[in-house]
XYZ file of C-alpha atoms in Angstrom:
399
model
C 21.127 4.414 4.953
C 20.609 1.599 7.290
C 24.400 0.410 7.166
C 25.507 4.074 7.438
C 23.389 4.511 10.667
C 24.458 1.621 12.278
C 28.098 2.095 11.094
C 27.832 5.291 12.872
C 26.080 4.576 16.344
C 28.196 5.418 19.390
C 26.503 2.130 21.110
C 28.333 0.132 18.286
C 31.564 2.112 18.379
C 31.939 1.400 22.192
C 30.832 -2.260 21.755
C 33.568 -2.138 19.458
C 36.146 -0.627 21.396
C 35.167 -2.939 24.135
C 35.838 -5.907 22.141
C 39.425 -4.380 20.807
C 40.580 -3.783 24.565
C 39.461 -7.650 25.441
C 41.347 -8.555 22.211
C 44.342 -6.728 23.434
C 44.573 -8.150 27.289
C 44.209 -11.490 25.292
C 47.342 -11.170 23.121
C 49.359 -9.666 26.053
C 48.663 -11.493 28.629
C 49.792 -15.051 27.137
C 51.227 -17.301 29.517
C 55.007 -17.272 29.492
C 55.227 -21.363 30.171
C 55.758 -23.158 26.559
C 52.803 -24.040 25.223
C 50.461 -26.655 26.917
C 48.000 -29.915 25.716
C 45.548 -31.512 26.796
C 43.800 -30.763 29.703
C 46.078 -28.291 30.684
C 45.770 -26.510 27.483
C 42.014 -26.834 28.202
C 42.780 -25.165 31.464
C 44.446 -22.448 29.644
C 42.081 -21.132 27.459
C 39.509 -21.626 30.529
C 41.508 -19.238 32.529
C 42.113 -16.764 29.152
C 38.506 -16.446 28.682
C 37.512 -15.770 32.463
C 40.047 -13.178 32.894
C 38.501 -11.050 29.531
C 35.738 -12.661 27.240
C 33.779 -13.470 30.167
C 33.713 -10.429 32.055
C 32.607 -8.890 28.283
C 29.683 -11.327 27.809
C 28.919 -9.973 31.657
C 28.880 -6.604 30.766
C 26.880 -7.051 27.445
C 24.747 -9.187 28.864
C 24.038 -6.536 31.884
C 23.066 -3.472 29.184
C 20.625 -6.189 27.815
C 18.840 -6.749 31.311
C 18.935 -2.815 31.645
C 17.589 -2.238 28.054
C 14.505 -4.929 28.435
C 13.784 -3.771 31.856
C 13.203 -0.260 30.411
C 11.415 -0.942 27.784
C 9.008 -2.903 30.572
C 8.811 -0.193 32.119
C 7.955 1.943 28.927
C 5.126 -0.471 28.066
C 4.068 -0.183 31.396
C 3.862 3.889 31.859
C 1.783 3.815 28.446
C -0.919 1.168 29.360
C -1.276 2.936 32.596
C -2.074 6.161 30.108
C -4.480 4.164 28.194
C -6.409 3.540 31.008
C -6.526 6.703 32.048
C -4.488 6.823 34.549
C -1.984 8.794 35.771
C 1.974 8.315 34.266
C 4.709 6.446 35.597
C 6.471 9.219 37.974
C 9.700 8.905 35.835
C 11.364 11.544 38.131
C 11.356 10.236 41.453
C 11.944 6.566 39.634
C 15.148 8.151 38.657
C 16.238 9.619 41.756
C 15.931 6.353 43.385
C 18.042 4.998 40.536
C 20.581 7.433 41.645
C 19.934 6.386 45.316
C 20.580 3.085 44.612
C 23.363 3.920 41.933
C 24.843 5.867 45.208
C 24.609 2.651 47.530
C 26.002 0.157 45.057
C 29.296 2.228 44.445
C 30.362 3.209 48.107
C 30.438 -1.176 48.421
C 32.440 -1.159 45.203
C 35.121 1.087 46.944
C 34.754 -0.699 49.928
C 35.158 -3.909 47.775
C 38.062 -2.207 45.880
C 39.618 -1.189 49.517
C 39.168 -4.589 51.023
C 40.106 -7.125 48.327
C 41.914 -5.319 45.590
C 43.608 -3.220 47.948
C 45.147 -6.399 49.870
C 47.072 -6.876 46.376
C 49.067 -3.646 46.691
C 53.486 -3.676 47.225
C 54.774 -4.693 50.278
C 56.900 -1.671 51.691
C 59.332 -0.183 49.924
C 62.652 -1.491 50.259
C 64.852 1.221 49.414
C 65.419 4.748 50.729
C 63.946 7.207 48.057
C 60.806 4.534 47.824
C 59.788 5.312 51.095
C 59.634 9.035 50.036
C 57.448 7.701 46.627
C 54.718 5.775 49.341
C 54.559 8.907 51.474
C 53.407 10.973 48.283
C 51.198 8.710 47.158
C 49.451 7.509 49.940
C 48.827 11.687 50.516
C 47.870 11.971 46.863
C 45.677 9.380 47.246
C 44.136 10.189 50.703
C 43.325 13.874 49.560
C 41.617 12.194 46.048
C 39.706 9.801 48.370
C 38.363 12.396 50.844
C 37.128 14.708 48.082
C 35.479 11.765 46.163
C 33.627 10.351 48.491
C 32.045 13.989 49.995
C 31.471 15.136 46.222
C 29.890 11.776 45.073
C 28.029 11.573 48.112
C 26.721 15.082 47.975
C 26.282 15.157 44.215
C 23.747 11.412 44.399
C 22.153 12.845 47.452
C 21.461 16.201 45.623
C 19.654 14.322 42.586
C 17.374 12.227 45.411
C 16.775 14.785 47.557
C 15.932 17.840 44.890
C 14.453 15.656 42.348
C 11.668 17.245 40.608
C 8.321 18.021 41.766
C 5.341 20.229 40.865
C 5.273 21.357 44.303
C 8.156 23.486 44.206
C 10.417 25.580 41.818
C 14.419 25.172 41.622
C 15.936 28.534 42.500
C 18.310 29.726 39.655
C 21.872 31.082 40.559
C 24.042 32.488 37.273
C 26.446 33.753 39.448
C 28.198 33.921 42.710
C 31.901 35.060 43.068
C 32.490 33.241 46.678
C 31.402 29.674 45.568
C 34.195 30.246 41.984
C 36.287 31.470 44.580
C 35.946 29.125 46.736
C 36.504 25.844 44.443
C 39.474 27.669 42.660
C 41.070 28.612 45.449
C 41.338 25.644 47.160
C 42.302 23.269 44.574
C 44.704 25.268 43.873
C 46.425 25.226 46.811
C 46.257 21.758 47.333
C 47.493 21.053 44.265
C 50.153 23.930 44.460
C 51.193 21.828 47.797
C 51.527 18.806 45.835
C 53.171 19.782 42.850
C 56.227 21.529 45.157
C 56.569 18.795 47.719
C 56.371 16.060 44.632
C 59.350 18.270 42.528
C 61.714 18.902 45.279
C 61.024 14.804 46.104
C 61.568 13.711 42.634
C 64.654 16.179 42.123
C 66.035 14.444 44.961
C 65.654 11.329 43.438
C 66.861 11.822 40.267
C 70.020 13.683 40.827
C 72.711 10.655 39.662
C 75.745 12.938 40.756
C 77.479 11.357 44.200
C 77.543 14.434 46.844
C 80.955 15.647 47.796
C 82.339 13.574 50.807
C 80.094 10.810 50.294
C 81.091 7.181 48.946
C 80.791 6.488 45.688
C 77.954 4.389 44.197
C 78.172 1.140 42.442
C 78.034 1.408 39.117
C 75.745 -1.493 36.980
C 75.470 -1.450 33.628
C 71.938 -2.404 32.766
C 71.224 -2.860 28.890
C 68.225 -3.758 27.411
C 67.145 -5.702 24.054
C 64.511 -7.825 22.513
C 63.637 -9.112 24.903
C 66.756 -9.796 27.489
C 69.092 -7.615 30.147
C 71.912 -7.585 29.840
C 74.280 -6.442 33.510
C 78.156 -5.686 33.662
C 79.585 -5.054 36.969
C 83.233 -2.866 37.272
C 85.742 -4.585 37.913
C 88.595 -4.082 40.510
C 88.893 -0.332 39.401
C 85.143 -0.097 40.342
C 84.622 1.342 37.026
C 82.760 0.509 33.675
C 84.428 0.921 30.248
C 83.312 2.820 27.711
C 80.558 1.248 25.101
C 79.538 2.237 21.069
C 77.160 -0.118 19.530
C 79.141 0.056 16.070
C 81.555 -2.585 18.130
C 78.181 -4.966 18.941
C 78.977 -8.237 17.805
C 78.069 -11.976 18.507
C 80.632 -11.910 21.353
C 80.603 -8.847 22.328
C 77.218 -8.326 22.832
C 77.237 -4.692 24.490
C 79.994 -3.071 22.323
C 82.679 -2.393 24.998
C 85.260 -0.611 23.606
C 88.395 -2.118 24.756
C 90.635 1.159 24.063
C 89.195 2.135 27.097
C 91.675 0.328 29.830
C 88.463 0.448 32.621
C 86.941 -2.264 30.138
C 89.357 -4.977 30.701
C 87.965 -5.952 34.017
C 84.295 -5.352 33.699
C 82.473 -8.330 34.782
C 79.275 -10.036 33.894
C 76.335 -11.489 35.539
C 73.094 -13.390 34.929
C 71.574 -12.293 38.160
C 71.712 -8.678 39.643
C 73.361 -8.369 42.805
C 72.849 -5.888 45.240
C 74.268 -5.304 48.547
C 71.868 -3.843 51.230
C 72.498 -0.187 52.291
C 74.832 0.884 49.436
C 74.202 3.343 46.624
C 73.549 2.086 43.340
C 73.711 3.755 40.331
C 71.928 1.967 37.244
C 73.577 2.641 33.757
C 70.548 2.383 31.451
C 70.714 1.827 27.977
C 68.890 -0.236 24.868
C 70.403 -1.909 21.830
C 66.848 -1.929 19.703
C 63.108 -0.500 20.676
C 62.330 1.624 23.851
C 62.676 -0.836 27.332
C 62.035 0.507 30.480
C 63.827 -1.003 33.646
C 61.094 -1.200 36.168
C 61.686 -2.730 40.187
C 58.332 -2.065 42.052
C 59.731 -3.375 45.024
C 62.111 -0.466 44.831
C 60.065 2.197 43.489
C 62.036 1.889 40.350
C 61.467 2.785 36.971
C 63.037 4.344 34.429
C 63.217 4.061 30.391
C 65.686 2.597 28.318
C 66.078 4.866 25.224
C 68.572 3.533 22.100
C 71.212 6.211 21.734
C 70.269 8.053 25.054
C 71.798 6.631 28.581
C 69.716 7.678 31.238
C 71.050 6.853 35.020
C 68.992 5.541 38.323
C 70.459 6.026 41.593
C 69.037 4.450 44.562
C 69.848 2.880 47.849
C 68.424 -0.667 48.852
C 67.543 -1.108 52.135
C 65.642 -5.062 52.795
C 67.777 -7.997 51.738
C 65.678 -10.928 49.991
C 66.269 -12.673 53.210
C 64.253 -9.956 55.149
C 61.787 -9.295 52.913
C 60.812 -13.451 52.501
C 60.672 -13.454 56.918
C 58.434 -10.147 56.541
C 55.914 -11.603 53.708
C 56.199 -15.137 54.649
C 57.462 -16.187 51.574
C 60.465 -18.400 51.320
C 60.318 -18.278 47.399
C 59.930 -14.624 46.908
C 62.358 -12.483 44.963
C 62.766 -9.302 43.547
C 62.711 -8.697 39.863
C 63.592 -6.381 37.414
C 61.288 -6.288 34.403
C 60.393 -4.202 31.110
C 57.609 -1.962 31.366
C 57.500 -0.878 28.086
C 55.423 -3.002 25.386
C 58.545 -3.858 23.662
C 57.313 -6.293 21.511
C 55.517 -10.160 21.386
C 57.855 -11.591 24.452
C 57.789 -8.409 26.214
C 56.199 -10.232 29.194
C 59.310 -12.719 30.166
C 61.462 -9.923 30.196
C 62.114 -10.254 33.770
C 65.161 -10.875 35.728
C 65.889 -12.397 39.264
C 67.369 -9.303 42.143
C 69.241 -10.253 45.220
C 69.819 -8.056 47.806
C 72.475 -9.349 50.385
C 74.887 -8.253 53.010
C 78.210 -6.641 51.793
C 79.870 -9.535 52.900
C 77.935 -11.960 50.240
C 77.878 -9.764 47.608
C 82.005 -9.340 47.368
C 81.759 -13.316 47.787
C 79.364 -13.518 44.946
C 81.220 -10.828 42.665
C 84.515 -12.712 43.560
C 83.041 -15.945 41.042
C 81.634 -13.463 38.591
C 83.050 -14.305 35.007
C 85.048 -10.958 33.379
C 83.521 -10.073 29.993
C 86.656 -10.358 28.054
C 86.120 -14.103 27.023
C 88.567 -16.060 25.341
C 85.905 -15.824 22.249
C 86.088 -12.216 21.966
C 90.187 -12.308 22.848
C 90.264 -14.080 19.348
C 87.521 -11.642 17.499
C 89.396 -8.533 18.837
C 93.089 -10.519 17.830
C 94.665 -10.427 21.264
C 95.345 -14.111 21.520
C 98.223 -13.649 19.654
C 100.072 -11.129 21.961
C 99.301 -13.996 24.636
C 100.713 -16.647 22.311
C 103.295 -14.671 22.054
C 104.199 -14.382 25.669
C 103.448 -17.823 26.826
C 106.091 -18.847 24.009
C 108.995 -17.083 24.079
C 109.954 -18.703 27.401
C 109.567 -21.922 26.139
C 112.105 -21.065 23.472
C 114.564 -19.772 25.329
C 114.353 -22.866 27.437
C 115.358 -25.087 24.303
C 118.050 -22.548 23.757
C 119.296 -23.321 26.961
């Protein structure tokens, strides 16, 4: 009976569900360099355990303190009975509790504002993320305003109406203006939100080009464990048709080279974007779910096998600008998976460059086309260019 109790005690299940969360930010959040000895490796696991196992031991070592100081204070109320005196005043103990409980979180959020908040994206650097900042930072100012009075109120409340002998609390089943008042007004703040963040989102997600406007650049972005994979159109500024039952060790997105637009698709180990220009992403994934994600951008979309889904946007801060604004001559942009995609799903990243029109036709000038001499051979066209590069020679000797 013992074992069955303890089995099922809610303290144990959330000491347990504690300890499964650590053990999860410990398996994900390996460290993507190979693997380290020594006293580096020492360094390692110092860092692993600070960033989980020690704030745990904090936290169960915090309930502890609590638990003991209660049960002083238990001890204490019944000796004070024993002698006849009267009981600990566990009421207005509380509601100092809750004073103090008060006190210690409005420093938290100023701690969170001041130091984590420090941490958060630079601007956005495209034209629809500008749109995504504006609705958050409202979101996020109305959630903030109405926290702060409720919490406020709601500690204050328990201090200053704690219980007393002295008075009696006044009972109230019912009152149709107070439910009116905080369903109304929700409401319609949220009503506000909803319609403002649809028509926003709408916006953002419609992949179509607008009559009379230029077209966007199309990028094929593919995704599988655990690499991208980015073709670039060609001359035609258009990308050939794809069916993964042509995926082989050369051709490694299954282009289907009936399609003529294939023949001059391009490829590329780093994505290259010229500044002020639409681009539309081409998402798909070869295996598990991916999900190309550029916070810089305000991008993020998944990457479904068997479904293409499309991302249009418009970047609008080369990486030149953007290292002058931050003061950082290393920084870069980066596309990475946000999906848990599997055991390397953390160095699924890849390097972004936005540059001036003028680079970026330099840079796609030196791109590599797709159609290797490799996959010439697998898909048997080297021997219609044998062919050609032959016949001249023969007539030559004929000559």
């Amino acid at each position: 009976m013992g074992f069955k109790t303890f089995i099922k005690s809610k303290k144990i299940l959330s000491l347990l569900a504690v300890l499964m969360l650590s053990g999860t930010h410990l398996v994900m959040a390996q460290d993507a360099a190979a693997p380290a000895t020594g006293d580096a490796a020492d360094a390692a696991k110092t860092a692993m355990w600070m960033g989980a196992g020690y704030y745990v031991l904090l936290f169960l070592l915090a309930c502890v303190v609590i638990a003991i100081i209660g049960k002083i204070l238990k001890v204490y109320d019944l000796t004070r009975q024993i002698q006849g005196k009267s009981e600990l005043n566990w009421n207005g103990l509380m509601a100092c509790i809750c004073l103090v409980f008060l006190l210690a979180g409005l420093y938290g959020s100023y701690w969170e504002f001041t130091v984590q908040g420090t941490e958060s994206l630079p601007e956005a650097a495209s034209l629809h993320g500008v749109k995504i900042d504006e609705m958050f930072n409202v979101t996020t100012g109305i959630t903030m305003v109405v926290f702060f009075i409720t919490q406020i109120l709601l500690f204050t409340f328990l201090f200053r109406y704690r219980h007393s002998s002295k008075r009696r609390a006044h009972y109230l089943p019912h009152n149709n203006t107070i439910e009116k008042v905080w369903t109304i007004a929700p409401a319609i703040v949220l009503t506000v939100l909803v319609v403002f963040g649809f028509f926003t989102w709408q916006e953002i997600t419609n992949s179509a080009d607008a009559k009379g406007e230029p077209a966007s650049i199309n990028i094929g972005v593919t995704g599988h464990q655990f690499k991208w994979e980015l073709r670039y159109p060609g001359k035609d500024n258009k990308l050939g048709a794809i069916d993964y039952r042509l995926v082989t060790a050369d051709n490694k997105l299954g282009i289907d080279y009936k399609d003529k637009r294939s023949f001059d698709d391009l490829q590329a180990d780093t994505m290259y974007l010229p500044v002020n220009k639409s681009i539309r992403l081409n998402i798909m994934a070869q295996d598990v779910i991916h999900s190309v994600y550029m916070p810089h951008f305000r991008v993020q979309l998944n990457a479904v096998p068997g479904l293409p889904t499309f991302f249009k946007f418009t970047p609008t801060i080369t990486t030149a600008d953007m290292r002058n604004r931050l003061n950082q001559p290393d920084f870069e942009y980066l596309l990475y998976c946000n999906k848990i995609c599997g055991g390397i799903h953390y160095n699924m990243k890849m390097i972004v460059r936005v540059v001036s029109v003028e680079e970026y036709q330099q840079w796609l000038s030196r791109q590599k086309p797709y159609l290797t001499d490799a996959l010439k051979k697998d898909l048997k066209m080297a021997s219609a260019d044998q062919q050609k590069s032959i016949t001249p020679n023969r007539l030559a000797l004929n000559n």
